[in-house]
mmCIF file of N, CA and C in Angstrom:
data_model
loop_
_atom_site.group_PDB
_atom_site.id
_atom_site.type_symbol
_atom_site.label_atom_id
_atom_site.label_comp_id
_atom_site.label_asym_id
_atom_site.label_seq_id
_atom_site.Cartn_x
_atom_site.Cartn_y
_atom_site.Cartn_z
ATOM 1 N N GLN H 754 39.822 63.699 -45.221
ATOM 2 C CA GLN H 754 39.496 65.115 -45.203
ATOM 3 C C GLN H 754 38.569 65.410 -44.028
ATOM 4 N N LEU H 755 38.976 66.337 -43.184
ATOM 5 C CA LEU H 755 38.193 66.680 -42.009
ATOM 6 C C LEU H 755 36.939 67.451 -42.414
ATOM 7 N N GLN H 756 35.797 67.003 -41.909
ATOM 8 C CA GLN H 756 34.544 67.692 -42.208
ATOM 9 C C GLN H 756 33.635 67.727 -40.994
ATOM 10 N N LEU H 757 32.908 68.819 -40.887
ATOM 11 C CA LEU H 757 31.821 68.956 -39.929
ATOM 12 C C LEU H 757 30.609 69.384 -40.740
ATOM 13 N N VAL H 758 29.554 68.583 -40.707
ATOM 14 C CA VAL H 758 28.374 68.859 -41.528
ATOM 15 C C VAL H 758 27.150 68.979 -40.628
ATOM 16 N N GLU H 759 26.579 70.175 -40.617
ATOM 17 C CA GLU H 759 25.397 70.425 -39.803
ATOM 18 C C GLU H 759 24.118 70.093 -40.587
ATOM 19 N N SER H 760 23.104 69.689 -39.863
ATOM 20 C CA SER H 760 21.792 69.460 -40.452
ATOM 21 C C SER H 760 20.733 69.670 -39.384
ATOM 22 N N GLY H 761 19.483 69.740 -39.823
ATOM 23 C CA GLY H 761 18.371 69.855 -38.892
ATOM 24 C C GLY H 761 17.770 71.236 -38.751
ATOM 25 N N GLY H 762 18.349 72.198 -39.427
ATOM 26 C CA GLY H 762 17.787 73.540 -39.371
ATOM 27 C C GLY H 762 16.493 73.635 -40.161
ATOM 28 N N GLY H 763 15.833 74.776 -40.022
ATOM 29 C CA GLY H 763 14.594 74.975 -40.757
ATOM 30 C C GLY H 763 13.770 76.086 -40.163
ATOM 31 N N LEU H 764 12.521 76.136 -40.597
ATOM 32 C CA LEU H 764 11.577 77.141 -40.118
ATOM 33 C C LEU H 764 10.705 76.526 -39.033
ATOM 34 N N VAL H 765 10.578 77.206 -37.911
ATOM 35 C CA VAL H 765 9.770 76.705 -36.800
ATOM 36 C C VAL H 765 9.053 77.881 -36.144
ATOM 37 N N GLN H 766 7.889 77.608 -35.604
ATOM 38 C CA GLN H 766 7.138 78.662 -34.925
ATOM 39 C C GLN H 766 7.697 78.918 -33.531
ATOM 40 N N PRO H 767 7.511 80.105 -33.012
ATOM 41 C CA PRO H 767 7.936 80.377 -31.632
ATOM 42 C C PRO H 767 7.332 79.358 -30.673
ATOM 43 N N GLY H 768 8.168 78.899 -29.759
ATOM 44 C CA GLY H 768 7.753 77.872 -28.820
ATOM 45 C C GLY H 768 8.023 76.463 -29.303
ATOM 46 N N GLY H 769 8.406 76.334 -30.551
ATOM 47 C CA GLY H 769 8.675 75.025 -31.127
ATOM 48 C C GLY H 769 10.068 74.509 -30.813
ATOM 49 N N SER H 770 10.378 73.355 -31.400
ATOM 50 C CA SER H 770 11.659 72.689 -31.144
ATOM 51 C C SER H 770 12.315 72.258 -32.450
ATOM 52 N N LEU H 771 13.627 72.194 -32.392
ATOM 53 C CA LEU H 771 14.434 71.630 -33.466
ATOM 54 C C LEU H 771 15.599 70.892 -32.846
ATOM 55 N N ARG H 772 16.093 69.886 -33.547
ATOM 56 C CA ARG H 772 17.325 69.230 -33.123
ATOM 57 C C ARG H 772 18.331 69.335 -34.257
ATOM 58 N N LEU H 773 19.426 70.007 -33.967
ATOM 59 C CA LEU H 773 20.513 70.110 -34.928
ATOM 60 C C LEU H 773 21.479 68.953 -34.733
ATOM 61 N N SER H 774 22.042 68.492 -35.828
ATOM 62 C CA SER H 774 23.054 67.442 -35.780
ATOM 63 C C SER H 774 24.328 67.946 -36.433
ATOM 64 N N CYS H 775 25.441 67.469 -35.925
ATOM 65 C CA CYS H 775 26.753 67.786 -36.485
ATOM 66 C C CYS H 775 27.465 66.461 -36.714
ATOM 67 N N ALA H 776 27.590 66.085 -37.970
ATOM 68 C CA ALA H 776 28.258 64.834 -38.318
ATOM 69 C C ALA H 776 29.721 65.116 -38.626
ATOM 70 N N ALA H 777 30.596 64.432 -37.916
ATOM 71 C CA ALA H 777 32.032 64.643 -38.069
ATOM 72 C C ALA H 777 32.653 63.500 -38.863
ATOM 73 N N SER H 778 33.644 63.838 -39.668
ATOM 74 C CA SER H 778 34.390 62.827 -40.413
ATOM 75 C C SER H 778 35.811 63.305 -40.620
ATOM 76 N N GLY H 779 36.697 62.357 -40.848
ATOM 77 C CA GLY H 779 38.088 62.701 -41.112
ATOM 78 C C GLY H 779 38.948 62.863 -39.875
ATOM 79 N N PHE H 780 38.360 62.656 -38.699
ATOM 80 C CA PHE H 780 39.133 62.698 -37.461
ATOM 81 C C PHE H 780 38.371 61.916 -36.392
ATOM 82 N N THR H 781 39.053 61.627 -35.287
ATOM 83 C CA THR H 781 38.441 60.849 -34.206
ATOM 84 C C THR H 781 37.687 61.792 -33.278
ATOM 85 N N LEU H 782 36.378 61.769 -33.386
ATOM 86 C CA LEU H 782 35.554 62.698 -32.620
ATOM 87 C C LEU H 782 35.795 62.589 -31.117
ATOM 88 N N ASP H 783 36.065 61.358 -30.634
ATOM 89 C CA ASP H 783 36.226 61.104 -29.203
ATOM 90 C C ASP H 783 37.262 62.006 -28.547
ATOM 91 N N ASN H 784 38.213 62.499 -29.308
ATOM 92 C CA ASN H 784 39.342 63.228 -28.733
ATOM 93 C C ASN H 784 39.103 64.730 -28.598
ATOM 94 N N TYR H 785 37.960 65.209 -29.086
ATOM 95 C CA TYR H 785 37.787 66.652 -29.184
ATOM 96 C C TYR H 785 36.468 67.138 -28.577
ATOM 97 N N ALA H 786 36.559 68.291 -27.930
ATOM 98 C CA ALA H 786 35.338 68.992 -27.556
ATOM 99 C C ALA H 786 34.732 69.608 -28.810
ATOM 100 N N ILE H 787 33.419 69.733 -28.796
ATOM 101 C CA ILE H 787 32.692 70.294 -29.933
ATOM 102 C C ILE H 787 31.742 71.376 -29.427
ATOM 103 N N GLY H 788 31.677 72.449 -30.179
ATOM 104 C CA GLY H 788 30.798 73.543 -29.801
ATOM 105 C C GLY H 788 29.829 73.920 -30.891
ATOM 106 N N TRP H 789 28.830 74.694 -30.484
ATOM 107 C CA TRP H 789 27.897 75.301 -31.430
ATOM 108 C C TRP H 789 27.977 76.816 -31.274
ATOM 109 N N PHE H 790 28.091 77.489 -32.393
ATOM 110 C CA PHE H 790 28.030 78.938 -32.447
ATOM 111 C C PHE H 790 26.855 79.329 -33.332
ATOM 112 N N ARG H 791 26.466 80.588 -33.269
ATOM 113 C CA ARG H 791 25.424 81.072 -34.164
ATOM 114 C C ARG H 791 25.711 82.510 -34.553
ATOM 115 N N GLN H 792 25.170 82.887 -35.707
ATOM 116 C CA GLN H 792 25.299 84.262 -36.163
ATOM 117 C C GLN H 792 23.992 84.711 -36.774
ATOM 118 N N ALA H 793 23.416 85.727 -36.165
ATOM 119 C CA ALA H 793 22.182 86.316 -36.668
ATOM 120 C C ALA H 793 22.525 87.449 -37.627
ATOM 121 N N PRO H 794 21.613 87.786 -38.522
ATOM 122 C CA PRO H 794 21.873 88.868 -39.479
ATOM 123 C C PRO H 794 22.237 90.165 -38.763
ATOM 124 N N GLY H 795 23.351 90.760 -39.172
ATOM 125 C CA GLY H 795 23.767 92.028 -38.606
ATOM 126 C C GLY H 795 24.366 91.952 -37.220
ATOM 127 N N LYS H 796 24.568 90.727 -36.728
ATOM 128 C CA LYS H 796 25.124 90.577 -35.385
ATOM 129 C C LYS H 796 26.424 89.783 -35.426
ATOM 130 N N GLU H 797 27.178 89.906 -34.351
ATOM 131 C CA GLU H 797 28.416 89.148 -34.256
ATOM 132 C C GLU H 797 28.123 87.673 -33.949
ATOM 133 N N ARG H 798 29.054 86.819 -34.352
ATOM 134 C CA ARG H 798 28.929 85.419 -34.041
ATOM 135 C C ARG H 798 29.060 85.210 -32.539
ATOM 136 N N GLU H 799 28.228 84.339 -31.966
ATOM 137 C CA GLU H 799 28.283 84.098 -30.535
ATOM 138 C C GLU H 799 28.301 82.602 -30.238
ATOM 139 N N GLY H 800 28.967 82.265 -29.160
ATOM 140 C CA GLY H 800 28.990 80.889 -28.701
ATOM 141 C C GLY H 800 27.670 80.519 -28.062
ATOM 142 N N VAL H 801 27.153 79.361 -28.387
ATOM 143 C CA VAL H 801 25.873 78.891 -27.863
ATOM 144 C C VAL H 801 26.079 77.824 -26.799
ATOM 145 N N SER H 802 26.898 76.836 -27.135
ATOM 146 C CA SER H 802 27.083 75.717 -26.218
ATOM 147 C C SER H 802 28.338 74.963 -26.606
ATOM 148 N N CYS H 803 28.833 74.167 -25.659
ATOM 149 C CA CYS H 803 30.014 73.352 -25.945
ATOM 150 C C CYS H 803 29.983 72.113 -25.068
ATOM 151 N N ILE H 804 30.551 71.025 -25.575
ATOM 152 C CA ILE H 804 30.586 69.778 -24.824
ATOM 153 C C ILE H 804 31.982 69.191 -24.913
ATOM 154 N N SER H 805 32.489 68.703 -23.790
ATOM 155 C CA SER H 805 33.821 68.124 -23.760
ATOM 156 C C SER H 805 33.840 66.798 -24.517
ATOM 157 N N SER H 806 35.031 66.287 -24.747
ATOM 158 C CA SER H 806 35.158 65.065 -25.539
ATOM 159 C C SER H 806 34.442 63.884 -24.891
ATOM 160 N N SER H 807 34.446 63.840 -23.559
ATOM 161 C CA SER H 807 33.801 62.735 -22.846
ATOM 162 C C SER H 807 32.300 62.931 -22.725
ATOM 163 N N GLY H 808 31.868 64.181 -22.881
ATOM 164 C CA GLY H 808 30.460 64.505 -22.695
ATOM 165 C C GLY H 808 30.098 64.874 -21.281
ATOM 166 N N TYR H 809 31.044 64.783 -20.363
ATOM 167 C CA TYR H 809 30.739 65.042 -18.957
ATOM 168 C C TYR H 809 30.639 66.530 -18.635
ATOM 169 N N SER H 810 31.274 67.347 -19.451
ATOM 170 C CA SER H 810 31.264 68.778 -19.191
ATOM 171 C C SER H 810 30.579 69.517 -20.329
ATOM 172 N N THR H 811 29.604 70.348 -19.966
ATOM 173 C CA THR H 811 28.903 71.144 -20.964
ATOM 174 C C THR H 811 28.790 72.583 -20.472
ATOM 175 N N ASN H 812 28.647 73.504 -21.392
ATOM 176 C CA ASN H 812 28.353 74.877 -21.014
ATOM 177 C C ASN H 812 27.415 75.508 -22.033
ATOM 178 N N TYR H 813 26.724 76.548 -21.567
ATOM 179 C CA TYR H 813 25.700 77.189 -22.384
ATOM 180 C C TYR H 813 25.762 78.696 -22.227
ATOM 181 N N ALA H 814 25.406 79.394 -23.294
ATOM 182 C CA ALA H 814 25.221 80.833 -23.188
ATOM 183 C C ALA H 814 24.003 81.106 -22.307
ATOM 184 N N ASP H 815 24.028 82.196 -21.590
ATOM 185 C CA ASP H 815 22.907 82.534 -20.697
ATOM 186 C C ASP H 815 21.588 82.603 -21.468
ATOM 187 N N SER H 816 21.665 83.033 -22.708
ATOM 188 C CA SER H 816 20.449 83.234 -23.498
ATOM 189 C C SER H 816 19.738 81.934 -23.857
ATOM 190 N N VAL H 817 20.439 80.787 -23.723
ATOM 191 C CA VAL H 817 19.823 79.514 -24.114
ATOM 192 C C VAL H 817 19.732 78.527 -22.956
ATOM 193 N N LYS H 818 20.264 78.879 -21.812
ATOM 194 C CA LYS H 818 20.228 77.964 -20.663
ATOM 195 C C LYS H 818 18.801 77.579 -20.315
ATOM 196 N N GLY H 819 18.608 76.295 -20.086
ATOM 197 C CA GLY H 819 17.290 75.800 -19.740
ATOM 198 C C GLY H 819 16.419 75.489 -20.952
ATOM 199 N N ARG H 820 16.869 75.904 -22.142
ATOM 200 C CA ARG H 820 16.084 75.638 -23.361
ATOM 201 C C ARG H 820 16.828 74.730 -24.338
ATOM 202 N N PHE H 821 18.152 74.863 -24.373
ATOM 203 C CA PHE H 821 18.964 74.069 -25.304
ATOM 204 C C PHE H 821 19.731 72.999 -24.529
ATOM 205 N N THR H 822 19.943 71.862 -25.181
ATOM 206 C CA THR H 822 20.731 70.783 -24.594
ATOM 207 C C THR H 822 21.693 70.241 -25.631
ATOM 208 N N ILE H 823 22.955 70.217 -25.289
ATOM 209 C CA ILE H 823 23.964 69.648 -26.172
ATOM 210 C C ILE H 823 24.276 68.231 -25.725
ATOM 211 N N SER H 824 24.510 67.350 -26.691
ATOM 212 C CA SER H 824 24.862 65.966 -26.378
ATOM 213 C C SER H 824 25.720 65.422 -27.507
ATOM 214 N N ARG H 825 26.284 64.256 -27.274
ATOM 215 C CA ARG H 825 27.113 63.662 -28.305
ATOM 216 C C ARG H 825 27.005 62.147 -28.278
ATOM 217 N N ASP H 826 27.189 61.543 -29.441
ATOM 218 C CA ASP H 826 27.254 60.097 -29.578
ATOM 219 C C ASP H 826 28.535 59.814 -30.345
ATOM 220 N N ASN H 827 29.594 59.538 -29.608
ATOM 221 C CA ASN H 827 30.889 59.336 -30.259
ATOM 222 C C ASN H 827 30.890 58.130 -31.184
ATOM 223 N N ALA H 828 30.091 57.137 -30.865
ATOM 224 C CA ALA H 828 30.016 55.949 -31.721
ATOM 225 C C ALA H 828 29.445 56.296 -33.097
ATOM 226 N N LYS H 829 28.605 57.331 -33.137
ATOM 227 C CA LYS H 829 28.014 57.775 -34.395
ATOM 228 C C LYS H 829 28.721 58.994 -34.966
ATOM 229 N N ASN H 830 29.791 59.415 -34.296
ATOM 230 C CA ASN H 830 30.542 60.604 -34.746
ATOM 231 C C ASN H 830 29.631 61.813 -34.917
ATOM 232 N N THR H 831 28.726 61.986 -33.997
ATOM 233 C CA THR H 831 27.724 63.039 -34.123
ATOM 234 C C THR H 831 27.511 63.768 -32.810
ATOM 235 N N VAL H 832 27.347 65.076 -32.931
ATOM 236 C CA VAL H 832 27.003 65.925 -31.797
ATOM 237 C C VAL H 832 25.651 66.568 -32.100
ATOM 238 N N TYR H 833 24.836 66.708 -31.078
ATOM 239 C CA TYR H 833 23.485 67.223 -31.256
ATOM 240 C C TYR H 833 23.271 68.503 -30.447
ATOM 241 N N LEU H 834 22.336 69.305 -30.916
ATOM 242 C CA LEU H 834 21.876 70.459 -30.144
ATOM 243 C C LEU H 834 20.354 70.437 -30.189
ATOM 244 N N GLN H 835 19.765 70.035 -29.064
ATOM 245 C CA GLN H 835 18.317 70.033 -28.937
ATOM 246 C C GLN H 835 17.875 71.422 -28.501
ATOM 247 N N MET H 836 17.010 72.032 -29.295
ATOM 248 C CA MET H 836 16.581 73.398 -29.031
ATOM 249 C C MET H 836 15.074 73.409 -28.798
ATOM 250 N N ASN H 837 14.687 73.752 -27.595
ATOM 251 C CA ASN H 837 13.274 73.814 -27.218
ATOM 252 C C ASN H 837 12.867 75.251 -26.907
ATOM 253 N N SER H 838 11.571 75.473 -26.860
ATOM 254 C CA SER H 838 11.027 76.798 -26.526
ATOM 255 C C SER H 838 11.702 77.886 -27.348
ATOM 256 N N LEU H 839 11.780 77.654 -28.620
ATOM 257 C CA LEU H 839 12.501 78.581 -29.493
ATOM 258 C C LEU H 839 11.821 79.937 -29.562
ATOM 259 N N LYS H 840 12.662 80.960 -29.674
ATOM 260 C CA LYS H 840 12.212 82.340 -29.728
ATOM 261 C C LYS H 840 12.674 82.971 -31.038
ATOM 262 N N PRO H 841 12.012 84.016 -31.491
ATOM 263 C CA PRO H 841 12.455 84.680 -32.724
ATOM 264 C C PRO H 841 13.919 85.113 -32.676
ATOM 265 N N GLU H 842 14.391 85.478 -31.487
ATOM 266 C CA GLU H 842 15.793 85.902 -31.361
ATOM 267 C C GLU H 842 16.788 84.753 -31.492
ATOM 268 N N ASP H 843 16.297 83.517 -31.566
ATOM 269 C CA ASP H 843 17.175 82.383 -31.838
ATOM 270 C C ASP H 843 17.436 82.219 -33.327
ATOM 271 N N THR H 844 16.762 82.999 -34.154
ATOM 272 C CA THR H 844 16.981 82.943 -35.595
ATOM 273 C C THR H 844 18.428 83.281 -35.922
ATOM 274 N N ALA H 845 19.094 82.387 -36.629
ATOM 275 C CA ALA H 845 20.508 82.557 -36.943
ATOM 276 C C ALA H 845 20.981 81.385 -37.795
ATOM 277 N N VAL H 846 22.185 81.511 -38.305
ATOM 278 C CA VAL H 846 22.883 80.367 -38.876
ATOM 279 C C VAL H 846 23.681 79.730 -37.739
ATOM 280 N N TYR H 847 23.506 78.442 -37.566
ATOM 281 C CA TYR H 847 24.165 77.712 -36.485
ATOM 282 C C TYR H 847 25.327 76.901 -37.055
ATOM 283 N N TYR H 848 26.471 77.047 -36.394
ATOM 284 C CA TYR H 848 27.700 76.395 -36.837
ATOM 285 C C TYR H 848 28.196 75.405 -35.796
ATOM 286 N N CYS H 849 28.650 74.277 -36.285
ATOM 287 C CA CYS H 849 29.317 73.278 -35.458
ATOM 288 C C CYS H 849 30.821 73.546 -35.566
ATOM 289 N N VAL H 850 31.509 73.517 -34.433
ATOM 290 C CA VAL H 850 32.934 73.831 -34.447
ATOM 291 C C VAL H 850 33.707 72.829 -33.596
ATOM 292 N N ARG H 851 34.917 72.552 -33.997
ATOM 293 C CA ARG H 851 35.770 71.627 -33.254
ATOM 294 C C ARG H 851 36.791 72.391 -32.415
ATOM 295 N N SER H 852 36.896 72.017 -31.152
ATOM 296 C CA SER H 852 37.933 72.567 -30.297
ATOM 297 C C SER H 852 39.261 71.910 -30.640
ATOM 298 N N LYS H 853 40.343 72.609 -30.363
ATOM 299 C CA LYS H 853 41.664 72.024 -30.586
ATOM 300 C C LYS H 853 41.959 70.913 -29.585
ATOM 301 N N PHE H 854 41.203 70.893 -28.481
ATOM 302 C CA PHE H 854 41.513 69.989 -27.382
ATOM 303 C C PHE H 854 40.285 69.215 -26.940
ATOM 304 N N SER H 855 40.441 68.393 -25.901
ATOM 305 C CA SER H 855 39.327 67.607 -25.386
ATOM 306 C C SER H 855 38.365 68.448 -24.541
ATOM 307 N N VAL H 856 38.801 69.646 -24.175
ATOM 308 C CA VAL H 856 37.937 70.561 -23.424
ATOM 309 C C VAL H 856 37.629 71.773 -24.297
ATOM 310 N N CYS H 857 36.570 72.456 -23.964
ATOM 311 C CA CYS H 857 36.153 73.604 -24.761
ATOM 312 C C CYS H 857 37.172 74.722 -24.643
ATOM 313 N N GLY H 858 37.457 75.347 -25.776
ATOM 314 C CA GLY H 858 38.427 76.428 -25.752
ATOM 315 C C GLY H 858 38.621 76.983 -27.134
ATOM 316 N N THR H 859 39.838 76.985 -27.617
ATOM 317 C CA THR H 859 40.114 77.493 -28.950
ATOM 318 C C THR H 859 39.592 76.524 -30.004
ATOM 319 N N PHE H 860 38.884 77.083 -30.983
ATOM 320 C CA PHE H 860 38.263 76.259 -32.008
ATOM 321 C C PHE H 860 39.020 76.397 -33.321
ATOM 322 N N ASP H 861 39.169 75.267 -34.039
ATOM 323 C CA ASP H 861 39.989 75.313 -35.236
ATOM 324 C C ASP H 861 39.263 74.962 -36.525
ATOM 325 N N TYR H 862 38.226 74.165 -36.479
ATOM 326 C CA TYR H 862 37.503 73.813 -37.692
ATOM 327 C C TYR H 862 36.018 74.114 -37.529
ATOM 328 N N TRP H 863 35.437 74.653 -38.611
ATOM 329 C CA TRP H 863 34.046 75.069 -38.606
ATOM 330 C C TRP H 863 33.279 74.357 -39.723
ATOM 331 N N GLY H 864 32.023 74.035 -39.431
ATOM 332 C CA GLY H 864 31.155 73.556 -40.477
ATOM 333 C C GLY H 864 30.620 74.722 -41.290
ATOM 334 N N GLN H 865 29.804 74.433 -42.274
ATOM 335 C CA GLN H 865 29.286 75.475 -43.150
ATOM 336 C C GLN H 865 28.003 76.100 -42.628
ATOM 337 N N GLY H 866 27.404 75.505 -41.626
ATOM 338 C CA GLY H 866 26.256 76.113 -40.973
ATOM 339 C C GLY H 866 24.921 75.597 -41.470
ATOM 340 N N THR H 867 23.918 75.745 -40.603
ATOM 341 C CA THR H 867 22.547 75.402 -40.954
ATOM 342 C C THR H 867 21.643 76.526 -40.456
ATOM 343 N N GLN H 868 20.700 76.930 -41.292
ATOM 344 C CA GLN H 868 19.861 78.069 -40.977
ATOM 345 C C GLN H 868 18.692 77.663 -40.087
ATOM 346 N N VAL H 869 18.480 78.432 -39.044
ATOM 347 C CA VAL H 869 17.313 78.265 -38.175
ATOM 348 C C VAL H 869 16.513 79.568 -38.222
ATOM 349 N N ILE H 870 15.237 79.452 -38.548
ATOM 350 C CA ILE H 870 14.362 80.616 -38.562
ATOM 351 C C ILE H 870 13.184 80.349 -37.643
ATOM 352 N N VAL H 871 13.017 81.228 -36.669
ATOM 353 C CA VAL H 871 11.910 81.097 -35.725
ATOM 354 C C VAL H 871 10.941 82.234 -36.007
ATOM 355 N N SER H 872 9.802 81.884 -36.551
ATOM 356 C CA SER H 872 8.848 82.910 -36.969
ATOM 357 C C SER H 872 7.452 82.323 -37.072
ATOM 358 N N SER H 873 6.467 83.155 -36.794
ATOM 359 C CA SER H 873 5.081 82.734 -36.946
ATOM 360 C C SER H 873 4.554 83.117 -38.328
#
């Protein structure tokens, strides 16, 4: 059974850091690009970052460039999102998603999400 399980969310003060993890099972992670999306209350879901299957290609939303870093450990079937210098506007539910291909593009499977709250 294919699963994507996010963890690492929580409450953090502005300027703080969190590392989200996405544990994959039921498929060979090496073959797929993986992305992170987020959805804040009352807002549309937006793409945050994505990493190719090899890890050599990454992309970021302008709003998180220079603060967030995506990485992957295929041996551990896990993708990470390191989030630094967090801002209140980063508050959202963060979702791990699988691309249909080895490069970022159309996404077919979604995790259930992990809540991130940035507040003092």
